CSV table of C-alpha atoms and ligand atoms in Angstrom, one decimal:
chain,number,residue,atom,x,y,z
A,200,MET,CA,85.2,141.6,68.3
A,201,ILE,CA,88.4,143.5,69.3
A,202,ILE,CA,91.2,142.8,66.9
A,203,VAL,CA,94.7,143.7,68.1
A,204,TYR,CA,97.2,144.3,65.3
A,205,SER,CA,100.4,146.1,64.7
A,206,PRO,CA,102.2,146.4,61.2
A,207,ASP,CA,105.3,145.8,63.0
A,208,HIS,CA,105.0,142.1,62.7
A,209,ALA,CA,106.6,142.7,59.4
A,210,LEU,CA,110.0,143.3,61.2
A,211,GLN,CA,110.3,139.4,61.1
A,212,GLU,CA,110.7,138.5,57.4
A,213,GLY,CA,112.9,135.5,57.2
A,214,ARG,CA,114.5,134.7,53.9
A,215,SER,CA,114.6,130.9,53.8
A,216,GLU,CA,114.1,127.7,55.8
A,217,LEU,CA,115.3,124.1,55.5
A,218,HIS,CA,112.3,122.1,54.1
A,219,ASP,CA,112.3,118.6,52.6
A,220,GLY,CA,116.0,118.8,52.1
A,221,LYS,CA,115.9,122.1,50.3
A,222,ILE,CA,116.4,125.8,51.2
A,223,VAL,CA,113.1,127.3,50.3
A,224,PRO,CA,111.5,130.6,51.0
A,225,CYS,CA,110.0,130.9,54.4
A,226,PHE,CA,106.3,129.8,54.8
A,227,GLU,CA,105.9,132.2,57.7
A,228,SER,CA,105.8,135.5,56.0
A,229,PRO,CA,104.5,139.1,56.7
A,230,ARG,CA,101.9,138.6,54.0
A,231,ARG,CA,100.1,136.1,56.2
A,232,ALA,CA,99.1,138.7,58.8
A,233,ALA,CA,98.5,141.4,56.1
A,234,LEU,CA,96.1,139.1,54.4
A,235,VAL,CA,94.2,138.2,57.7
A,236,LEU,CA,93.9,141.9,58.4
A,237,ALA,CA,92.6,142.5,54.8
A,238,GLY,CA,90.0,139.7,55.3
A,239,ILE,CA,88.9,141.1,58.7
A,240,GLU,CA,88.4,144.7,57.1
A,241,ALA,CA,86.6,143.3,54.1
A,242,ALA,CA,84.2,141.4,56.5
A,243,GLY,CA,83.7,144.6,58.6
A,244,LEU,CA,84.9,143.0,61.8
A,245,GLY,CA,86.6,145.1,64.4
A,246,PRO,CA,87.4,147.5,65.9
A,247,VAL,CA,91.1,147.0,65.1
A,248,GLU,CA,93.2,148.3,67.9
A,249,ALA,CA,97.1,149.0,68.3
A,250,PRO,CA,98.8,147.0,71.1
A,251,GLN,CA,100.0,148.6,74.2
A,252,ARG,CA,103.6,148.1,75.4
A,253,PHE,CA,104.3,145.9,78.3
A,254,GLY,CA,108.1,145.5,78.1
A,255,LEU,CA,109.8,142.2,78.9
A,256,ASP,CA,108.6,141.4,82.4
A,257,PRO,CA,105.4,139.6,81.4
A,258,VAL,CA,107.5,137.7,78.8
A,259,ARG,CA,109.9,136.6,81.4
A,260,ARG,CA,107.0,135.3,83.4
A,261,VAL,CA,107.1,132.3,81.1
A,262,HIS,CA,110.5,132.4,79.4
A,263,ALA,CA,114.0,132.1,81.1
A,264,ALA,CA,116.0,135.5,81.5
A,265,ASP,CA,119.0,134.0,79.8
A,266,TYR,CA,116.9,132.9,76.8
A,267,VAL,CA,115.3,136.4,76.4
A,268,ALA,CA,118.8,138.0,76.7
A,269,PHE,CA,120.1,135.5,74.0
A,270,LEU,CA,117.3,136.6,71.6
A,271,GLU,CA,118.2,140.2,72.2
A,272,THR,CA,121.8,139.8,71.4
A,273,ALA,CA,121.9,136.9,68.8
A,274,TRP,CA,121.5,139.0,65.7
A,275,GLY,CA,124.4,141.3,66.6
A,276,ALA,CA,126.6,138.3,67.4
A,277,TRP,CA,125.5,136.6,64.2
A,278,VAL,CA,126.5,139.6,62.2
A,279,ALA,CA,129.7,140.2,63.7
A,280,GLU,CA,130.7,136.6,63.0
A,281,HIS,CA,129.0,135.9,59.6
A,282,GLY,CA,127.5,139.1,58.1
A,283,ASP,CA,123.9,140.4,57.8
A,284,HIS,CA,122.1,137.4,56.4
A,285,ASP,CA,119.6,135.3,58.3
A,286,ALA,CA,120.9,133.3,61.3
A,287,LEU,CA,120.2,129.6,61.2
A,288,PRO,CA,121.7,126.8,63.3
A,289,PHE,CA,123.3,123.8,61.9
A,290,THR,CA,124.0,121.5,64.9
A,291,TRP,CA,122.2,120.6,68.1
A,292,LEU,CA,122.7,118.7,71.3
A,293,ALA,CA,122.1,115.0,71.2
A,294,PRO,CA,120.5,113.8,74.4
A,295,ASP,CA,123.9,112.2,75.7
A,296,MET,CA,125.9,115.4,75.1
A,297,ARG,CA,126.3,118.2,77.7
A,298,ARG,CA,124.0,121.3,77.9
A,299,VAL,CA,126.8,123.9,78.5
A,300,LEU,CA,126.2,127.3,76.9
A,301,PRO,CA,128.9,127.9,74.1
A,302,ASP,CA,130.6,131.1,73.6
A,303,HIS,CA,130.3,131.0,69.8
A,304,ILE,CA,127.1,132.2,68.2
A,305,ASP,CA,126.7,129.0,66.1
A,306,GLY,CA,126.9,126.9,69.3
A,307,LYS,CA,124.4,129.3,71.0
A,308,LEU,CA,122.0,128.8,68.1
A,309,GLY,CA,122.1,125.1,68.5
A,310,TYR,CA,121.7,125.4,72.3
A,311,TYR,CA,118.5,127.5,72.0
A,312,ALA,CA,117.0,126.3,68.9
A,313,PHE,CA,115.4,123.0,68.0
A,314,ASP,CA,115.1,123.2,64.1
A,315,ALA,CA,116.6,124.8,61.0
A,316,GLY,CA,113.4,126.4,59.9
A,317,THR,CA,113.4,129.4,62.2
A,318,PRO,CA,115.7,132.2,61.0
A,319,ILE,CA,116.8,135.0,63.3
A,320,THR,CA,116.8,138.3,61.4
A,321,ALA,CA,117.6,141.9,62.2
A,322,GLY,CA,113.9,142.5,63.4
A,323,THR,CA,113.2,139.2,65.0
A,324,PHE,CA,113.6,140.3,68.7
A,325,ARG,CA,111.4,143.5,68.1
A,326,ALA,CA,108.8,141.6,66.0
A,327,ALA,CA,108.6,138.9,68.7
A,328,GLY,CA,108.2,141.5,71.4
A,329,VAL,CA,105.3,143.2,69.4
A,330,ALA,CA,103.7,139.8,69.0
A,331,ALA,CA,103.8,139.3,72.8
A,332,ASP,CA,102.4,142.8,73.2
A,333,VAL,CA,99.5,142.0,70.8
A,334,ALA,CA,98.6,139.0,72.9
A,335,LEU,CA,99.0,140.7,76.1
A,336,THR,CA,96.9,143.5,74.9
A,337,GLY,CA,94.1,141.1,74.2
A,338,ALA,CA,94.5,139.4,77.6
A,339,HIS,CA,94.1,142.6,79.4
A,340,ARG,CA,90.9,143.5,77.4
A,341,LEU,CA,89.6,140.2,78.6
A,342,ALA,CA,90.6,141.0,82.2
A,343,ASP,CA,88.8,144.3,81.9
A,344,GLY,CA,85.7,142.6,80.8
A,345,ALA,CA,85.7,142.0,77.1
A,346,PRO,CA,84.0,138.8,76.2
A,347,CYS,CA,86.5,138.1,73.4
A,348,ALA,CA,89.4,139.4,71.4
A,349,PHE,CA,91.6,138.4,68.5
A,350,ALA,CA,95.4,138.9,68.9
A,351,LEU,CA,96.5,139.1,65.2
A,352,GLY,CA,100.3,138.9,65.7
A,353,ARG,CA,103.2,137.1,64.2
A,354,PRO,CA,105.8,135.5,64.5
A,355,PRO,CA,103.6,132.7,66.0
A,356,GLY,CA,104.4,131.3,69.6
A,357,HIS,CA,103.2,127.9,70.4
A,358,HIS,CA,106.5,126.0,69.7
A,359,ALA,CA,108.6,128.2,71.9
A,360,GLY,CA,109.4,126.8,75.2
A,361,ARG,CA,110.6,128.4,78.5
A,362,ALA,CA,114.2,128.5,76.8
A,363,HIS,CA,114.0,127.3,73.3
A,364,TYR,CA,112.8,128.5,69.8
A,365,GLY,CA,111.7,126.7,66.7
A,366,GLY,CA,108.7,126.1,64.4
A,367,TYR,CA,108.9,129.8,63.4
A,368,CYS,CA,108.3,130.8,67.1
A,369,PHE,CA,110.3,132.8,69.5
A,370,PHE,CA,108.1,134.1,72.3
A,371,ASN,CA,105.2,132.0,73.2
A,372,ASN,CA,102.4,134.6,72.8
A,373,ALA,CA,99.6,132.3,74.0
A,374,ALA,CA,101.4,131.3,77.1
A,375,ILE,CA,102.5,134.8,77.9
A,376,ALA,CA,98.7,135.9,77.5
A,377,ALA,CA,97.6,132.9,79.7
A,378,GLN,CA,100.0,133.8,82.4
A,379,ALA,CA,98.9,137.4,82.3
A,380,LEU,CA,95.3,136.4,82.8
A,381,ARG,CA,96.3,134.4,85.7
A,382,ASP,CA,98.3,137.4,87.1
A,383,ARG,CA,95.1,139.6,86.6
A,384,GLY,CA,93.1,137.2,88.8
A,385,ALA,CA,91.8,134.4,86.7
A,386,ALA,CA,92.2,131.3,89.0
A,387,ARG,CA,92.1,128.8,86.2
A,388,VAL,CA,93.0,129.4,82.6
A,389,ALA,CA,92.8,127.0,79.7
A,390,VAL,CA,94.8,127.0,76.6
A,391,LEU,CA,93.2,125.2,73.6
A,392,ASP,CA,95.6,124.6,70.8
A,393,VAL,CA,93.9,124.1,67.4
A,394,ASP,CA,96.9,124.7,65.2
A,395,TYR,CA,97.7,121.6,63.0
A,396,HIS,CA,101.1,121.1,64.8
A,397,HIS,CA,101.4,120.2,68.4
A,398,GLY,CA,102.0,123.2,70.8
A,399,ASN,CA,105.1,121.7,72.4
A,400,GLY,CA,106.3,125.0,74.0
A,401,THR,CA,103.0,125.7,75.6
A,402,GLN,CA,102.7,122.2,76.9
A,403,GLU,CA,106.4,122.4,78.3
A,404,ILE,CA,105.7,125.7,80.0
A,405,PHE,CA,102.7,124.6,81.8
A,406,TYR,CA,103.4,120.9,82.2
A,407,ASP,CA,103.9,120.8,86.0
A,408,ARG,CA,101.2,123.4,86.8
A,409,GLY,CA,97.5,122.7,87.8
A,410,ASP,CA,96.4,126.3,87.2
A,411,VAL,CA,96.7,126.3,83.5
A,412,LEU,CA,95.1,123.4,81.4
A,413,PHE,CA,96.7,122.8,78.1
A,414,VAL,CA,94.5,120.9,75.6
A,415,SER,CA,95.7,120.3,72.0
A,416,LEU,CA,94.4,118.8,68.7
A,417,HIS,CA,97.2,118.1,66.2
A,418,ALA,CA,98.8,115.7,63.7
A,419,ASP,CA,100.1,112.6,65.4
A,420,PRO,CA,103.8,113.3,66.2
A,421,LYS,CA,104.7,109.8,65.0
A,422,GLN,CA,103.9,111.3,61.5
A,423,GLU,CA,104.4,115.1,61.8
A,424,TYR,CA,106.6,117.9,63.1
A,425,PRO,CA,107.5,118.5,66.1
A,426,TYR,CA,107.8,114.6,66.3
A,427,PHE,CA,109.0,114.5,69.9
A,428,LEU,CA,106.1,115.7,71.9
A,429,GLY,CA,102.4,115.5,71.8
A,430,PHE,CA,101.5,111.9,72.4
A,431,ALA,CA,98.3,111.0,74.2
A,432,ASP,CA,100.1,109.6,77.2
A,433,GLU,CA,101.4,113.0,78.2
A,434,THR,CA,99.0,114.2,80.9
A,435,GLY,CA,101.1,116.5,83.1
A,436,SER,CA,103.4,116.0,86.1
A,437,GLY,CA,103.3,116.9,89.7
A,438,ALA,CA,100.7,119.7,90.5
A,439,GLY,CA,100.0,119.5,86.8
A,440,GLU,CA,99.0,115.9,86.6
A,441,GLY,CA,95.8,115.6,84.5
A,442,ALA,CA,96.1,119.3,83.3
A,443,THR,CA,97.6,118.4,79.9
A,444,ALA,CA,95.5,116.7,77.2
A,445,ASN,CA,96.7,115.7,73.8
A,446,TYR,CA,94.5,114.7,70.9
A,447,PRO,CA,96.9,113.3,68.1
A,448,LEU,CA,95.0,112.8,64.9
A,449,PRO,CA,96.1,111.0,61.7
A,450,PHE,CA,97.1,112.5,58.3
A,451,GLY,CA,93.9,113.0,56.3
A,452,THR,CA,91.7,113.9,59.3
A,453,GLY,CA,88.5,115.8,58.2
A,454,TRP,CA,85.8,117.7,60.0
A,455,ASP,CA,83.9,114.6,61.4
A,456,THR,CA,87.0,113.2,63.2
A,457,TYR,CA,88.2,116.4,64.2
A,458,ALA,CA,84.9,117.7,65.7
A,459,GLU,CA,84.6,114.6,67.8
A,460,ALA,CA,88.0,115.2,69.4
A,461,LEU,CA,87.1,118.9,69.7
A,462,ASP,CA,84.0,118.3,71.5
A,463,HIS,CA,86.0,116.0,74.1
A,464,ALA,CA,88.5,118.7,74.4
A,465,LEU,CA,85.8,121.4,75.1
A,466,GLY,CA,84.4,119.1,77.6
A,467,ARG,CA,87.7,118.9,79.5
A,468,ILE,CA,87.9,122.7,79.5
A,469,ALA,CA,84.5,123.0,80.9
A,470,ALA,CA,85.0,120.4,83.6
A,471,PHE,CA,88.4,122.1,84.5
A,472,GLY,CA,86.4,125.3,85.3
A,473,ALA,CA,88.4,127.7,83.1
A,474,GLU,CA,87.7,131.3,84.0
A,475,ALA,CA,89.2,132.3,80.7
A,476,VAL,CA,90.3,130.5,77.4
A,477,VAL,CA,93.3,131.3,75.3
A,478,VAL,CA,92.9,129.5,71.8
A,479,SER,CA,96.1,129.0,69.9
A,480,LEU,CA,94.4,129.6,66.5
A,481,GLY,CA,96.2,128.1,63.7
A,482,VAL,CA,94.2,127.6,60.5
A,483,ASP,CA,96.9,125.1,59.0
A,484,ALA,CA,94.3,122.2,59.4
A,485,TYR,CA,93.0,123.5,56.1
A,486,LYS,CA,92.9,121.2,53.2
A,487,GLY,CA,94.8,123.5,51.1
A,488,ASP,CA,97.7,124.1,53.4
A,489,PRO,CA,101.0,123.5,51.7
A,490,ILE,CA,102.8,122.0,54.8
A,491,SER,CA,100.0,120.2,56.4
A,492,ARG,CA,97.9,117.1,55.9
A,493,PHE,CA,94.4,117.5,57.5
A,494,ARG,CA,91.3,118.3,55.4
A,495,LEU,CA,89.2,121.0,57.1
A,496,ASP,CA,87.4,123.3,54.8
A,497,THR,CA,86.5,127.0,55.3
A,498,PRO,CA,82.9,126.3,56.5
A,499,ASP,CA,84.5,123.9,59.0
A,500,PHE,CA,86.3,126.8,60.6
A,501,ALA,CA,83.0,128.6,61.1
A,502,ALA,CA,81.8,125.5,62.9
A,503,LEU,CA,85.0,125.6,65.0
A,504,GLY,CA,84.3,129.2,65.9
A,505,ARG,CA,80.8,128.4,66.9
A,506,ARG,CA,81.9,125.6,69.2
A,507,LEU,CA,84.4,127.8,70.9
A,508,ALA,CA,81.7,130.4,71.6
A,509,GLY,CA,79.7,127.4,73.1
A,510,LEU,CA,82.2,127.3,76.1
A,511,ARG,CA,80.5,130.7,77.1
A,512,ARG,CA,83.8,131.9,78.8
A,513,PRO,CA,85.9,135.0,78.1
A,514,THR,CA,88.1,133.9,75.0
A,515,LEU,CA,91.4,135.3,73.6
A,516,LEU,CA,92.1,133.9,70.2
A,517,VAL,CA,95.8,134.2,69.4
A,518,MET,CA,97.2,133.8,65.8
A,519,GLU,CA,99.5,130.8,65.2
A,520,GLY,CA,99.9,128.9,61.9
A,521,GLY,CA,98.3,128.7,58.5
A,522,TYR,CA,100.3,128.8,55.3
A,523,ALA,CA,97.7,128.8,52.5
A,524,VAL,CA,97.9,132.5,52.1
A,525,GLU,CA,95.2,132.6,49.5
A,526,ALA,CA,92.8,131.2,52.0
A,527,ILE,CA,94.2,132.5,55.3
A,528,GLY,CA,91.9,135.6,55.5
A,529,LEU,CA,88.8,133.5,54.7
A,530,ASN,CA,89.6,130.8,57.2
A,531,VAL,CA,90.3,133.2,60.0
A,532,VAL,CA,87.2,135.3,59.4
A,533,ALA,CA,85.3,132.1,59.3
A,534,VAL,CA,86.3,131.3,62.8
A,535,LEU,CA,85.7,134.9,64.1
A,536,ARG,CA,82.3,135.0,62.4
A,537,GLY,CA,81.4,131.6,63.7
A,538,PHE,CA,82.3,132.6,67.2
A,539,LEU,CA,80.3,135.9,67.0
A,540,ASP,CA,77.2,134.2,65.4
A,541,ALA,CA,77.1,131.8,68.4
A,542,ALA,CA,78.2,134.2,71.1
B,715,OKP,C1,104.6,126.3,62.9
B,715,OKP,B1,103.1,126.4,63.3
B,715,OKP,C2,109.3,120.8,57.3
B,715,OKP,C3,107.7,121.0,57.9
B,715,OKP,C4,107.9,121.4,59.3
B,715,OKP,C5,108.0,123.5,60.7
B,715,OKP,C6,106.7,123.7,60.8
B,715,OKP,C7,106.4,124.9,61.8
B,715,OKP,C8,104.9,125.1,62.0
B,715,OKP,N1,109.2,119.9,56.2
B,715,OKP,N2,108.4,122.9,59.4
B,715,OKP,O1,102.8,125.4,64.3
B,715,OKP,O2,102.2,126.5,62.3
B,716,ZN,ZN1,101.0,124.9,62.7
């Protein structure tokens, strides 16, 4: 399986995030991708390829130009105002306030962000651009005929919407890849999100479109972040009516419950007639994950990979979450091995 990787992910190294009322070290760290790569090399999977550079045009196919420009300039504006430590917002719009872009960087952060866990650093914009390139490289490999590829990038992407960041995400790598597959000629593309958290950004980006199916298994937003999207009654709008499917699952979900929802989700993708599948691959449904409350074990991730291969469609796996660093390599390798065994 083609693995796309660049060490430049390490340009995003946030210092701290707001977690349970405390400022704690970032869970989303460069170690994560390094350990996944080490696992892949130890398992003899590959080849490992560097990403090509695609520039910002394919990013702007799913993100607003003003949002991309904000991310490019935010660090400089922050440093000029506050000095060269991580930028975090502290205030946001309530729904009855006015969405007018402030001049001050603190207001801009609140305008574009939706949480206090996603620091902008000196390298954020470049790292996010590389993560998009990693996903795009995988998408183009599929369009050129590869049956599968794994985009091993970070920061992750599925919480990033058309014009907002949060949940450790800035550019929506999976959405950018899905759009690139459409632009390379796939008539229908499915995004399957198996990260523990709902992919609110991906859902928002494709919500009114009938050409990209978004299907997500995740912790019930009544109980878990991102709280304000991901309910079962969100099914798409306009041309996209019926092209969004959410499977909210309770705390404590183990493989049996998960697999039942997964099989239903895979049935939706087959019925949709997807010509390519992008998987938002978080492994934070793992029982040992420090911020999550599902109970999947490493062999369950292999079973997940086998089921993904059972779709028998060109498949791009895109790295999202997974914070149990001691197991992240094993869990991702389990998915890839399971996929290859059943392919
Ligand atoms: C990103 B991805 C705060 C927990 C939530 C944000 C989680 C972002 C997850 N106590 N913090 O979907 O793995
Ligand atoms: Zn997650």
